[in-house]
PDB file of C-alpha atoms and ligand atoms in Angstrom:
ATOM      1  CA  UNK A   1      77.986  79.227  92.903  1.00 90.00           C
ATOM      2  CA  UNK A   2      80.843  78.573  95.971  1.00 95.00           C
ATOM      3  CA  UNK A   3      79.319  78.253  99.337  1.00 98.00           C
ATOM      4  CA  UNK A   4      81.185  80.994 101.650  1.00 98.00           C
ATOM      5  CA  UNK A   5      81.225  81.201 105.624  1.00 98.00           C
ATOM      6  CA  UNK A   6      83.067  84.033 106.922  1.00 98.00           C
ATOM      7  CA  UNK A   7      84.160  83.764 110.776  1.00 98.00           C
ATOM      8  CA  UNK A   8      84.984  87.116 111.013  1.00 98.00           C
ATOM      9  CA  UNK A   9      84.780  90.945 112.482  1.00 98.00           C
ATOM     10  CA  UNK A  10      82.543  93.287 111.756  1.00 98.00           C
ATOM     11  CA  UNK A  11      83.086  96.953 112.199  1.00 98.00           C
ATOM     12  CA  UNK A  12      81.859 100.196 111.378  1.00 98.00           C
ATOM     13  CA  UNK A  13      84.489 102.596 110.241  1.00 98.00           C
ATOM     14  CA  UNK A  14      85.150 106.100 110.935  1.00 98.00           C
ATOM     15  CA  UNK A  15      87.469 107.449 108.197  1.00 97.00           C
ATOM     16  CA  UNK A  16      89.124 111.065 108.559  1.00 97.00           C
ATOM     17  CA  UNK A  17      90.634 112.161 105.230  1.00 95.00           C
ATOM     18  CA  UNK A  18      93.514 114.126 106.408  1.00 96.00           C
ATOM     19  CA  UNK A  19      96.655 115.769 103.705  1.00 95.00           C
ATOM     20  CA  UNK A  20      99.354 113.948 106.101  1.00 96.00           C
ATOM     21  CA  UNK A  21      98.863 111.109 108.736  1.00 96.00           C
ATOM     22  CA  UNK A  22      99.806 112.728 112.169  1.00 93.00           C
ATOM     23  CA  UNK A  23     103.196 112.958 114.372  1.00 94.00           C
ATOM     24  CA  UNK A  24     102.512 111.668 117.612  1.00 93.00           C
ATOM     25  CA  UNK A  25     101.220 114.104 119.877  1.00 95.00           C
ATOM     26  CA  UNK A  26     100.077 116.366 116.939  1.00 94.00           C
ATOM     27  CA  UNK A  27      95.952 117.197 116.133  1.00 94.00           C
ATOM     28  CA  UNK A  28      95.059 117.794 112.808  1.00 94.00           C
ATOM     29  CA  UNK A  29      91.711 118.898 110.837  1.00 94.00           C
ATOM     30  CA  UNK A  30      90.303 116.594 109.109  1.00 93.00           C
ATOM     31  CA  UNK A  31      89.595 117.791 104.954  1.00 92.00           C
ATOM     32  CA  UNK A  32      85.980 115.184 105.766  1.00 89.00           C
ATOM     33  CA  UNK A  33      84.593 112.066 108.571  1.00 95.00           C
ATOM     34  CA  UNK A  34      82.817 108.868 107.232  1.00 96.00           C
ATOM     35  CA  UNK A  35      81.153 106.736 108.552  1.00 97.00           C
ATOM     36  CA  UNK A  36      81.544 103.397 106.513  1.00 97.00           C
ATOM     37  CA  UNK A  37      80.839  99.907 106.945  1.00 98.00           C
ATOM     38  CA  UNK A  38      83.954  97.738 107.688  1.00 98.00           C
ATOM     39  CA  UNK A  39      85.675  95.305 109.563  1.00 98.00           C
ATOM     40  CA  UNK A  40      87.860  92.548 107.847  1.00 98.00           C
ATOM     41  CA  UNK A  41      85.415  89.977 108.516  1.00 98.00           C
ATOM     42  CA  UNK A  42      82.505  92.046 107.117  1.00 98.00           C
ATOM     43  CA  UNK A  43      84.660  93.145 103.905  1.00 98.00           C
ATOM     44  CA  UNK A  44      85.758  89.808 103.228  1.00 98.00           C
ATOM     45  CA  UNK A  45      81.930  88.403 102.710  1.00 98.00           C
ATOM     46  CA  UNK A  46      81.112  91.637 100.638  1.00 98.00           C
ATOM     47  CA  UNK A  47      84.262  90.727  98.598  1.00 98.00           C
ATOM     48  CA  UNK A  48      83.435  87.498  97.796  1.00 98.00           C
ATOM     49  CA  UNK A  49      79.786  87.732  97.393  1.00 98.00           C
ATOM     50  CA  UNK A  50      80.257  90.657  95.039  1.00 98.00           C
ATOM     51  CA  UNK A  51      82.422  88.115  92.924  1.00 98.00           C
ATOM     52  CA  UNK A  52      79.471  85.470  92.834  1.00 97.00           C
ATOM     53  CA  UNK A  53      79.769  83.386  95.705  1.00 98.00           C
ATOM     54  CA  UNK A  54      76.825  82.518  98.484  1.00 98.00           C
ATOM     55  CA  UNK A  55      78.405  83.954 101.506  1.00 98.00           C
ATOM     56  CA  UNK A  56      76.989  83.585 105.097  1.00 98.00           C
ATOM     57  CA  UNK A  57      78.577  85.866 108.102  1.00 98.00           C
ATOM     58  CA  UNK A  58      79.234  84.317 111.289  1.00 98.00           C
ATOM     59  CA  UNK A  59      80.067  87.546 113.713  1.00 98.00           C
ATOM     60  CA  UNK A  60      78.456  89.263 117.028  1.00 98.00           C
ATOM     61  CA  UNK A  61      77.729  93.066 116.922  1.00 98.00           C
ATOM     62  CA  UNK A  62      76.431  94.963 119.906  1.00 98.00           C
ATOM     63  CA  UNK A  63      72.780  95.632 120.817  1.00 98.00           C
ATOM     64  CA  UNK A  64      73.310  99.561 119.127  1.00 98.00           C
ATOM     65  CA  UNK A  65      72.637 101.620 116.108  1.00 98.00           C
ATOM     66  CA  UNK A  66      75.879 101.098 115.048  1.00 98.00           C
ATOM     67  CA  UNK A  67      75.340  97.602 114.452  1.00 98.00           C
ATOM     68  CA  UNK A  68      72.723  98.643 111.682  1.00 98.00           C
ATOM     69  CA  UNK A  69      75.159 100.530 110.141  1.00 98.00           C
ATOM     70  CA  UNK A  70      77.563  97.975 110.041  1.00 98.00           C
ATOM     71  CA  UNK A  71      75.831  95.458 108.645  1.00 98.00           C
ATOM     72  CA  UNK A  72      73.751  97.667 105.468  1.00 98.00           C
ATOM     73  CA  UNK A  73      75.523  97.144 102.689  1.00 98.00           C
ATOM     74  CA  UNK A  74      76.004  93.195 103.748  1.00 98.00           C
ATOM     75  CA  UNK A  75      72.342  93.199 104.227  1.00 98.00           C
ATOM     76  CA  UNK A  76      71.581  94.631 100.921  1.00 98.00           C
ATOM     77  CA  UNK A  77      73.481  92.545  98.978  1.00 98.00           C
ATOM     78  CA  UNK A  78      72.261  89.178 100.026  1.00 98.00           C
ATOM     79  CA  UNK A  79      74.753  87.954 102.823  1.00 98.00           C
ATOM     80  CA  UNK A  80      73.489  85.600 104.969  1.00 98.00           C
ATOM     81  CA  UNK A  81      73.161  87.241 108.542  1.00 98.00           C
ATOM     82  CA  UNK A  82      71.426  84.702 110.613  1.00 96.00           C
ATOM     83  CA  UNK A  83      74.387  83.739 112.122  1.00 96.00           C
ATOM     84  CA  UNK A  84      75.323  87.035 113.308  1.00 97.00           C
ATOM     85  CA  UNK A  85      74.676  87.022 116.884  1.00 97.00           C
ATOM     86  CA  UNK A  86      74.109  90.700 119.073  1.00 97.00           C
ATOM     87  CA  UNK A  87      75.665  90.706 122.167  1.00 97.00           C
ATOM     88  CA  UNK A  88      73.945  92.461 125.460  1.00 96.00           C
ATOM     89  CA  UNK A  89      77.025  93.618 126.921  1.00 97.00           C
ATOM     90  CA  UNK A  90      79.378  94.831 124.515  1.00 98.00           C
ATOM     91  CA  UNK A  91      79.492  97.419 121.911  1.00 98.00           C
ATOM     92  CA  UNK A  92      79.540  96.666 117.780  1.00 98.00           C
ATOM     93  CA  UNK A  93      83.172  97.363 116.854  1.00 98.00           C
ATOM     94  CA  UNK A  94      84.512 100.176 115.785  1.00 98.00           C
ATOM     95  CA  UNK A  95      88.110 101.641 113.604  1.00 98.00           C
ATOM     96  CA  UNK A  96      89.459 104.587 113.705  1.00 97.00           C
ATOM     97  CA  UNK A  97      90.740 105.598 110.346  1.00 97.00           C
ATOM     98  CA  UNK A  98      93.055 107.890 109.454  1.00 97.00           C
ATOM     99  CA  UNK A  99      93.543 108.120 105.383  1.00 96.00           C
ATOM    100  CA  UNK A 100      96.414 110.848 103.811  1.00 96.00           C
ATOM    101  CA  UNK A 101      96.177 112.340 100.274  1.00 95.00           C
ATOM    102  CA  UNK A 102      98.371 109.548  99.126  1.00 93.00           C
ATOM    103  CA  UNK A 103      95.802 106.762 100.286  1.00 94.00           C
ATOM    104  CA  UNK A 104      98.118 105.746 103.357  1.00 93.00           C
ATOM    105  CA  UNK A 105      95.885 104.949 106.132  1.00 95.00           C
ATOM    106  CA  UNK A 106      96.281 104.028 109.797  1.00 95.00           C
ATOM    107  CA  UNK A 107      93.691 101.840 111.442  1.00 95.00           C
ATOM    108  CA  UNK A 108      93.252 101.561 115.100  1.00 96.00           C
ATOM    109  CA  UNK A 109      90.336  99.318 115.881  1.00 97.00           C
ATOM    110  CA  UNK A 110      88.232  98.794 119.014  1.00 98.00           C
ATOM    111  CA  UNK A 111      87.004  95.124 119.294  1.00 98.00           C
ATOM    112  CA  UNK A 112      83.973  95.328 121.145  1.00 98.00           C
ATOM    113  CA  UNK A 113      81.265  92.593 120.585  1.00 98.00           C
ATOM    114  CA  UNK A 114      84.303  91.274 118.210  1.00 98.00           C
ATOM    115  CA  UNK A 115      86.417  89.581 121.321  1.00 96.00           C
ATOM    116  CA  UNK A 116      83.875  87.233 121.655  1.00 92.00           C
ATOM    117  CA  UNK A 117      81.477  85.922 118.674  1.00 77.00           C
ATOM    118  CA  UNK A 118      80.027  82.416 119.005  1.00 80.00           C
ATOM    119  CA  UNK A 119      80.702  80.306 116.161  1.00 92.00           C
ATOM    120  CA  UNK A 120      79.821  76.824 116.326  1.00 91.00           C
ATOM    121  CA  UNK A 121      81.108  73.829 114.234  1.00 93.00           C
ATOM    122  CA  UNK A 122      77.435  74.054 112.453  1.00 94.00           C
ATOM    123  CA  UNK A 123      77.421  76.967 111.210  1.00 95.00           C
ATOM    124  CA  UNK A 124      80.515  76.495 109.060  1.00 97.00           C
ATOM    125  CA  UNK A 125      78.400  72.753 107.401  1.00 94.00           C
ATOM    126  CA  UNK A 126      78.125  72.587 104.080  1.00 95.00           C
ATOM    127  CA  UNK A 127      80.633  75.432 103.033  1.00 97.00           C
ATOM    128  CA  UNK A 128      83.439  75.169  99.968  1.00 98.00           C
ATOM    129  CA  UNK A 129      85.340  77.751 101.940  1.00 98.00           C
ATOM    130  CA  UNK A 130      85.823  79.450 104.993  1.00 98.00           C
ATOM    131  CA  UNK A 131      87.478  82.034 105.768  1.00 98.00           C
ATOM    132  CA  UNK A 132      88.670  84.101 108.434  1.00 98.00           C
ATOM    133  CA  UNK A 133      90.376  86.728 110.265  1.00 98.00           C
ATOM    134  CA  UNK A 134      92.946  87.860 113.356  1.00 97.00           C
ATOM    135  CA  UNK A 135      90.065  90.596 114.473  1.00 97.00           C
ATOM    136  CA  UNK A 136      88.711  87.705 116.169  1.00 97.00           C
ATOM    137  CA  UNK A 137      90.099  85.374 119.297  1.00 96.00           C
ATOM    138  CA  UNK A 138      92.589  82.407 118.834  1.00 96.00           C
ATOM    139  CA  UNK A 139      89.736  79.967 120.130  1.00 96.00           C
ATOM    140  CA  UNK A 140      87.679  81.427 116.966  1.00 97.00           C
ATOM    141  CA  UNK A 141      90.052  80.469 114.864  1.00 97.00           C
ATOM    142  CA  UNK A 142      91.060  77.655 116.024  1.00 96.00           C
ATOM    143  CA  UNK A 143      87.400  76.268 115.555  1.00 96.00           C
ATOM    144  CA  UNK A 144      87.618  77.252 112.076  1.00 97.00           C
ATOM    145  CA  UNK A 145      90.951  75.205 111.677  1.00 97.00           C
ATOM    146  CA  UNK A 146      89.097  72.570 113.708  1.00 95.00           C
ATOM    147  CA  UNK A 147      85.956  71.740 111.549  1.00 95.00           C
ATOM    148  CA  UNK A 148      85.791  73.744 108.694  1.00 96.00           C
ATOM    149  CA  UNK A 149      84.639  71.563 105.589  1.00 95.00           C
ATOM    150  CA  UNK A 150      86.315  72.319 102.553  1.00 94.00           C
ATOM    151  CA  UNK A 151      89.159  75.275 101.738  1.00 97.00           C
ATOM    152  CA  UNK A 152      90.374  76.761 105.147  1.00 98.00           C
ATOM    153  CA  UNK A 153      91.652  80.238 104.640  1.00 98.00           C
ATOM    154  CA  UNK A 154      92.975  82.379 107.540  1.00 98.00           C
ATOM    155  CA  UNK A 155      94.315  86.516 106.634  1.00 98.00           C
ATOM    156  CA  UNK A 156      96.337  86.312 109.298  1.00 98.00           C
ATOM    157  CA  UNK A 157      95.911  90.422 110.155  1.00 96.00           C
ATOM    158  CA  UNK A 158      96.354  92.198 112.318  1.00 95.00           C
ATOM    159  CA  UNK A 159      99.795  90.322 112.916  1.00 93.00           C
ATOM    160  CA  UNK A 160      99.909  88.124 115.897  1.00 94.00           C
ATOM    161  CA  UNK A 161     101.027  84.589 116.602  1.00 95.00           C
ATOM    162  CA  UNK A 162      99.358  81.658 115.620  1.00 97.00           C
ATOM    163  CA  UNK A 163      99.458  78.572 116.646  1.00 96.00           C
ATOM    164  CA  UNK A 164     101.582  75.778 114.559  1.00 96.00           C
ATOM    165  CA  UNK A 165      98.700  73.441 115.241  1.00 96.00           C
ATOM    166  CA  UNK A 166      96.149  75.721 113.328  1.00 97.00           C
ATOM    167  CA  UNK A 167      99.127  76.309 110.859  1.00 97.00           C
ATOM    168  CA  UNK A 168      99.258  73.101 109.509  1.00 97.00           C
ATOM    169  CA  UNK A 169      94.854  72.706 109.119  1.00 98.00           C
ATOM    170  CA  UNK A 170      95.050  75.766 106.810  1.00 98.00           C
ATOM    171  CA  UNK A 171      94.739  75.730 102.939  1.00 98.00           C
ATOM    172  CA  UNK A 172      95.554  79.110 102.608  1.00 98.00           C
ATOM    173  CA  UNK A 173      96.998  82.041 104.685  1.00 98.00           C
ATOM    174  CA  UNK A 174      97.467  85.224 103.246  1.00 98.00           C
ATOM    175  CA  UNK A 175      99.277  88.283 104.924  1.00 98.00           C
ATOM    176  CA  UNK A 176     101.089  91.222 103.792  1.00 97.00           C
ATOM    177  CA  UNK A 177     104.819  91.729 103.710  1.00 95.00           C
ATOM    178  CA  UNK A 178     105.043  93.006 107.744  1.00 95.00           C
ATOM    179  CA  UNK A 179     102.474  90.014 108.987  1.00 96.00           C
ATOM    180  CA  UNK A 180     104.851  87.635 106.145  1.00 96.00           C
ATOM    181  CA  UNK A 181     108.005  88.598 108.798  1.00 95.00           C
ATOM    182  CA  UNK A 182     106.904  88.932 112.094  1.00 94.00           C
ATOM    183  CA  UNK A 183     104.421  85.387 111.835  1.00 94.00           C
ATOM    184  CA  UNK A 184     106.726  82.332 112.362  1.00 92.00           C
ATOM    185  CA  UNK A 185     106.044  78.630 111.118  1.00 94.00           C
ATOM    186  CA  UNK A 186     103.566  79.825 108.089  1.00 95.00           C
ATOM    187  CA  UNK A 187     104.939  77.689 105.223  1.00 93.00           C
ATOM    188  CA  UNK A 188     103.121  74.961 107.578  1.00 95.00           C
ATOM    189  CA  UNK A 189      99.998  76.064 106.227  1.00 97.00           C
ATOM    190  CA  UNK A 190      99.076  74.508 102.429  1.00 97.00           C
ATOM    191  CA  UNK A 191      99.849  77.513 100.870  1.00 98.00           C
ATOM    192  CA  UNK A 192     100.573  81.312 101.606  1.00 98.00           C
ATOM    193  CA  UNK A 193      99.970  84.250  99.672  1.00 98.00           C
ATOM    194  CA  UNK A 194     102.022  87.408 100.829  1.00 98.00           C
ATOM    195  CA  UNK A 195     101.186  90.581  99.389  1.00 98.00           C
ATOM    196  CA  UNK A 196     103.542  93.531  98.982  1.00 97.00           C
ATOM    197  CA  UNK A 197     101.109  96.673  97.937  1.00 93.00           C
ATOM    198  CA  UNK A 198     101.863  98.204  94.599  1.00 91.00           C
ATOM    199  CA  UNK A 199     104.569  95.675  93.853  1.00 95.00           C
ATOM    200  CA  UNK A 200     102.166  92.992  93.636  1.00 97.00           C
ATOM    201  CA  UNK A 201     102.106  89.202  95.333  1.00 98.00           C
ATOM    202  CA  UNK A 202     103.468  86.204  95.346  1.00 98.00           C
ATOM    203  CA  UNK A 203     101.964  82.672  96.161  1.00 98.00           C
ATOM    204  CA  UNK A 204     104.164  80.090  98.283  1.00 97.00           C
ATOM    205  CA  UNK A 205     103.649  76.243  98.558  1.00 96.00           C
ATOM    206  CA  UNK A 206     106.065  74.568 100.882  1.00 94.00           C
ATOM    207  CA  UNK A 207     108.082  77.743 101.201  1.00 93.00           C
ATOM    208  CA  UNK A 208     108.809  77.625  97.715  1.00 96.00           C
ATOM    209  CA  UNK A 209     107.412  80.358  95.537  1.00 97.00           C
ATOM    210  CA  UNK A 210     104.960  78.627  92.820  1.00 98.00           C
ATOM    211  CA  UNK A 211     103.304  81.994  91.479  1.00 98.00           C
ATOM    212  CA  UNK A 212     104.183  85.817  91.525  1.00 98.00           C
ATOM    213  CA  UNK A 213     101.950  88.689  90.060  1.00 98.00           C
ATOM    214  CA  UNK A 214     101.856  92.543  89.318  1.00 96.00           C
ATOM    215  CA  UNK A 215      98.568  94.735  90.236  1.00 95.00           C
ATOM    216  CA  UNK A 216      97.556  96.666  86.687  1.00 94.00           C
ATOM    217  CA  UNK A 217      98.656 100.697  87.291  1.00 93.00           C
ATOM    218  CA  UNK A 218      95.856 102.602  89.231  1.00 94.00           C
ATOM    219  CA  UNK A 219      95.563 105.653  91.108  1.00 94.00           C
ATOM    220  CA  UNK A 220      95.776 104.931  95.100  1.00 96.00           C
ATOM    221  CA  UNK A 221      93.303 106.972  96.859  1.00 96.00           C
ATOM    222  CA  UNK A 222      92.524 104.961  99.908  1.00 96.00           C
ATOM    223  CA  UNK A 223      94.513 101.493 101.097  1.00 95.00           C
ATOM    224  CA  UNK A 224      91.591 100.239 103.320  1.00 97.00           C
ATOM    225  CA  UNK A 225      90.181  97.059 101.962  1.00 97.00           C
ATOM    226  CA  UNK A 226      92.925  95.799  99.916  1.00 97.00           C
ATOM    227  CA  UNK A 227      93.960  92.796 101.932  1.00 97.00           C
ATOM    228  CA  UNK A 228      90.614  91.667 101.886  1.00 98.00           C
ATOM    229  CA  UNK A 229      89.675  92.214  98.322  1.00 98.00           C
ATOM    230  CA  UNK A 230      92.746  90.677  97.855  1.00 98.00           C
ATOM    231  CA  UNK A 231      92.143  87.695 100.288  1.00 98.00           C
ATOM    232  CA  UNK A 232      88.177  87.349  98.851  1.00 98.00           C
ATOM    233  CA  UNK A 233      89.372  87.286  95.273  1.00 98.00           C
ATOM    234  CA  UNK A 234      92.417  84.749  95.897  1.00 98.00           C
ATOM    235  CA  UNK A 235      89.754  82.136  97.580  1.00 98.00           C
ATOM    236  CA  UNK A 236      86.775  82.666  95.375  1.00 98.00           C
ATOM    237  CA  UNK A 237      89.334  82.395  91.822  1.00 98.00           C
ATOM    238  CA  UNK A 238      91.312  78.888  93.874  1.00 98.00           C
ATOM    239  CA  UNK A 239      87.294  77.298  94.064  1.00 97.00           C
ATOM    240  CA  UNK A 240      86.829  77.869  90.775  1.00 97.00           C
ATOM    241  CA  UNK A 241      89.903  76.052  89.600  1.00 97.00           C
ATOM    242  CA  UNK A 242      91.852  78.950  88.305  1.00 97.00           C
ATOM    243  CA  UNK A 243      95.450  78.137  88.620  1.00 98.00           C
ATOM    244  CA  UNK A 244      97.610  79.480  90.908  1.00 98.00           C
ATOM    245  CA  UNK A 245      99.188  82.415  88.681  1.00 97.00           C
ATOM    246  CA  UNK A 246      95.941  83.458  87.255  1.00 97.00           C
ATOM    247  CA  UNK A 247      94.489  83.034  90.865  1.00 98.00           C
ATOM    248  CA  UNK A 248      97.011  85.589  92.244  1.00 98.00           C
ATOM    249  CA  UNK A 249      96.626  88.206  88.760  1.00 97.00           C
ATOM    250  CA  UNK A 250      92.945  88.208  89.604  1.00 97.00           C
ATOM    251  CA  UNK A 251      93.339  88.773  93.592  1.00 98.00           C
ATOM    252  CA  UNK A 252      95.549  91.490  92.646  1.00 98.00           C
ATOM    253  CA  UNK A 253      93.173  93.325  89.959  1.00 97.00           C
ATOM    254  CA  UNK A 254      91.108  93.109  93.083  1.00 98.00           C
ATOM    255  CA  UNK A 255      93.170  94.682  95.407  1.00 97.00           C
ATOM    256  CA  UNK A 256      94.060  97.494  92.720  1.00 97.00           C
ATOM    257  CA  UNK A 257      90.399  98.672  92.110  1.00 97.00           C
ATOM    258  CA  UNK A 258      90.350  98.667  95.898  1.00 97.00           C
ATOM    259  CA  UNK A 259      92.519 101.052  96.614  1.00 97.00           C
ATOM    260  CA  UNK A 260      91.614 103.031  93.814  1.00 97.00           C
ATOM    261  CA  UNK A 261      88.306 103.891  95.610  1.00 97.00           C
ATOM    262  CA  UNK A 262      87.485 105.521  99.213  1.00 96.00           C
ATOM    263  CA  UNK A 263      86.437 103.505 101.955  1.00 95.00           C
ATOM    264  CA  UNK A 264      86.213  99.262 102.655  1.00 96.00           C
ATOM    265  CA  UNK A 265      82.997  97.927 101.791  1.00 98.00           C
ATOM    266  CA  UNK A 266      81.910 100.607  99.370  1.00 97.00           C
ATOM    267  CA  UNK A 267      85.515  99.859  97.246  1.00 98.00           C
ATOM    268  CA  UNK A 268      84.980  96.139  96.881  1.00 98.00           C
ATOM    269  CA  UNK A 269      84.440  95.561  92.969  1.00 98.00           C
ATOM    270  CA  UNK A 270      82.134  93.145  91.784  1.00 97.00           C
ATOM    271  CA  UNK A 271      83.199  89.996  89.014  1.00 97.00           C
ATOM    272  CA  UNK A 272      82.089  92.275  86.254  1.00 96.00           C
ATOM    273  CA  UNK A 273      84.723  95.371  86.828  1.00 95.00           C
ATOM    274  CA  UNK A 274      87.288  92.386  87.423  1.00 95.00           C
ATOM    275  CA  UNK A 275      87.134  91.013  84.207  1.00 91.00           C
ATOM    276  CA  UNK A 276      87.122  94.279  82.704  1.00 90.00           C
ATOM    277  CA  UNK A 277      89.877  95.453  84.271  1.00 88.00           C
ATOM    278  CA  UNK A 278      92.116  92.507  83.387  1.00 88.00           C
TER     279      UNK A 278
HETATM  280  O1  RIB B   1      91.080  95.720 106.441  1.00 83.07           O
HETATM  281  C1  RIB B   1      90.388  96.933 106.597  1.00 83.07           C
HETATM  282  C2  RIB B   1      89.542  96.898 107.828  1.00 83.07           C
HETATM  283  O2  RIB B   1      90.387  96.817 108.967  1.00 83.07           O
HETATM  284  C3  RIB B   1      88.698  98.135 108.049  1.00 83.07           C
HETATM  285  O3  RIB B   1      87.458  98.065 107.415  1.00 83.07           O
HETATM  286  C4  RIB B   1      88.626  98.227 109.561  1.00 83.07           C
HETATM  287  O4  RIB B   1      87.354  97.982 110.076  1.00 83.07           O
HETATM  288  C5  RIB B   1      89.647  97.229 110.092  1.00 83.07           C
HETATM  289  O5  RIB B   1      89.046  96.120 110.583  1.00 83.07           O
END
């Protein structure tokens, strides 16, 4: 079984499920509010621990109910949380979620005990992979890049600029087509995954395209999730020694059952529906 450490956010989601996303300036009724754990971080280590590997969280949530919340369905299915720290001062982090009828979603996403968790170069010994996530700071990172043993993945969302220094200590980044063309200097990294929703993904080495995959058809209901289903799947199917094509068919099968569901963490399929699926 891989050994996983996320560095990563953790949030707890409030979804409205409206017919159309809003015009700016314009309040709608929502058709129903959840309340859902989330956070890319936190979705990332239910991802891959639903697809078999031993995942421990490295993240701060606030000293608040929400924080329970948050951290359930993580708790319940064996992630490691001892590394989660609880801040005093700050809040556990919150999105605001906005999903239409055809599973189009904005996110807006309140940090809070987020901005500053305290990862340490031990807490990522002993792992095959690590991954992690923009929802935390650049130092974060940059520790990650720094002294993570093994596979160094980054899902470089939500889009901002990274440095070429922790560029180049990456195995993989992954990003969608918008993060693909606003992040410069990526084909730095090992390799880059860039995913393009329904149309599939394609795998880069050297800013050369080695692999390029299709989702199978589904039924979108809800987009939250999918990057890091996606993200999950394409690290946990790499450490097993799938190659790159079937790597990126199974990260994709991932994404599609994703988005065929509501809500992040609740969406995330295990190994089993995987396989069937494909
Ligand atoms: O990638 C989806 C996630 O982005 C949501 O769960 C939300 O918490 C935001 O972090």
């Amino acid at each position: 079984m891989p050994r996983i450490v996320v560095v990563g956010s953790v949030n707890l989601d409030l979804t409205a499920e409206v017919d159309r996303l809003p015009e700016p300036g314009e309040t709608l009724a929502a058709g129903a509010l959840r309340r859902v754990p989330g956070g890319k971080g936190a979705n990332q280590a239910l991802a891959a621990r639903r697809l078999g590997a031993d995942v421990t969280m490295v993240a701060a949530v606030g000293k608040d109910t929400a924080a329970d919340e948050a951290l359930a369905m993580l708790r319940a299915e064996g992630v490691d949380l001892t590394a989660v720290r609880v801040d005093p001062e700050l809040p556990t982090g919150h999105a605001l979620i906005t999903v239409d009828a055809e599973g189009e979603t904005t996110i807006i996403v309140a940090a809070g005990a987020n901005a500053r968790p305290a990862v340490e170069p031990a807490d990522l010994a002993g792992a095959d992979a690590v991954l992690t996530v923009l929802e935390v700071p650049d130092e974060t990172v940059a520790v990650v890049a720094e002294h993570a043993p093994g596979f160094r993945v980054l899902n470089a969302a939500p889009s901002r600029p990274v440095d070429p220094g922790v560029l180049r200590r990456l195995d993989l980044v992954v990003v969608n087509r918008a993060e693909f063309a606003a992040l410069d200097g990526l084909d730095a990294a090992g390799a880059v995954a860039v995913t393009y929703g329904g149309e599939g993904a394609v795998l880069r080495r050297g800013g050369v395209e080695v692999a390029r995959a299709e989702p199978p058809p589904t039924t979108v209901v809800d987009g939250t999730g999918a990057g890091d289903s996606f993200t999950a799947a394409l690290t946990v199917a790499l450490l097993a020694g799938r190659s790159d094509a079937d790597a990126l068919r199974y990260a994709c099968a991932a994404g599609a059952l994703t988005v065929s569901r509501r809500g992040a963490q609740p969406s995330l399929p295990t190994a089993a529906e995987l396989e069937g699926m494909l």
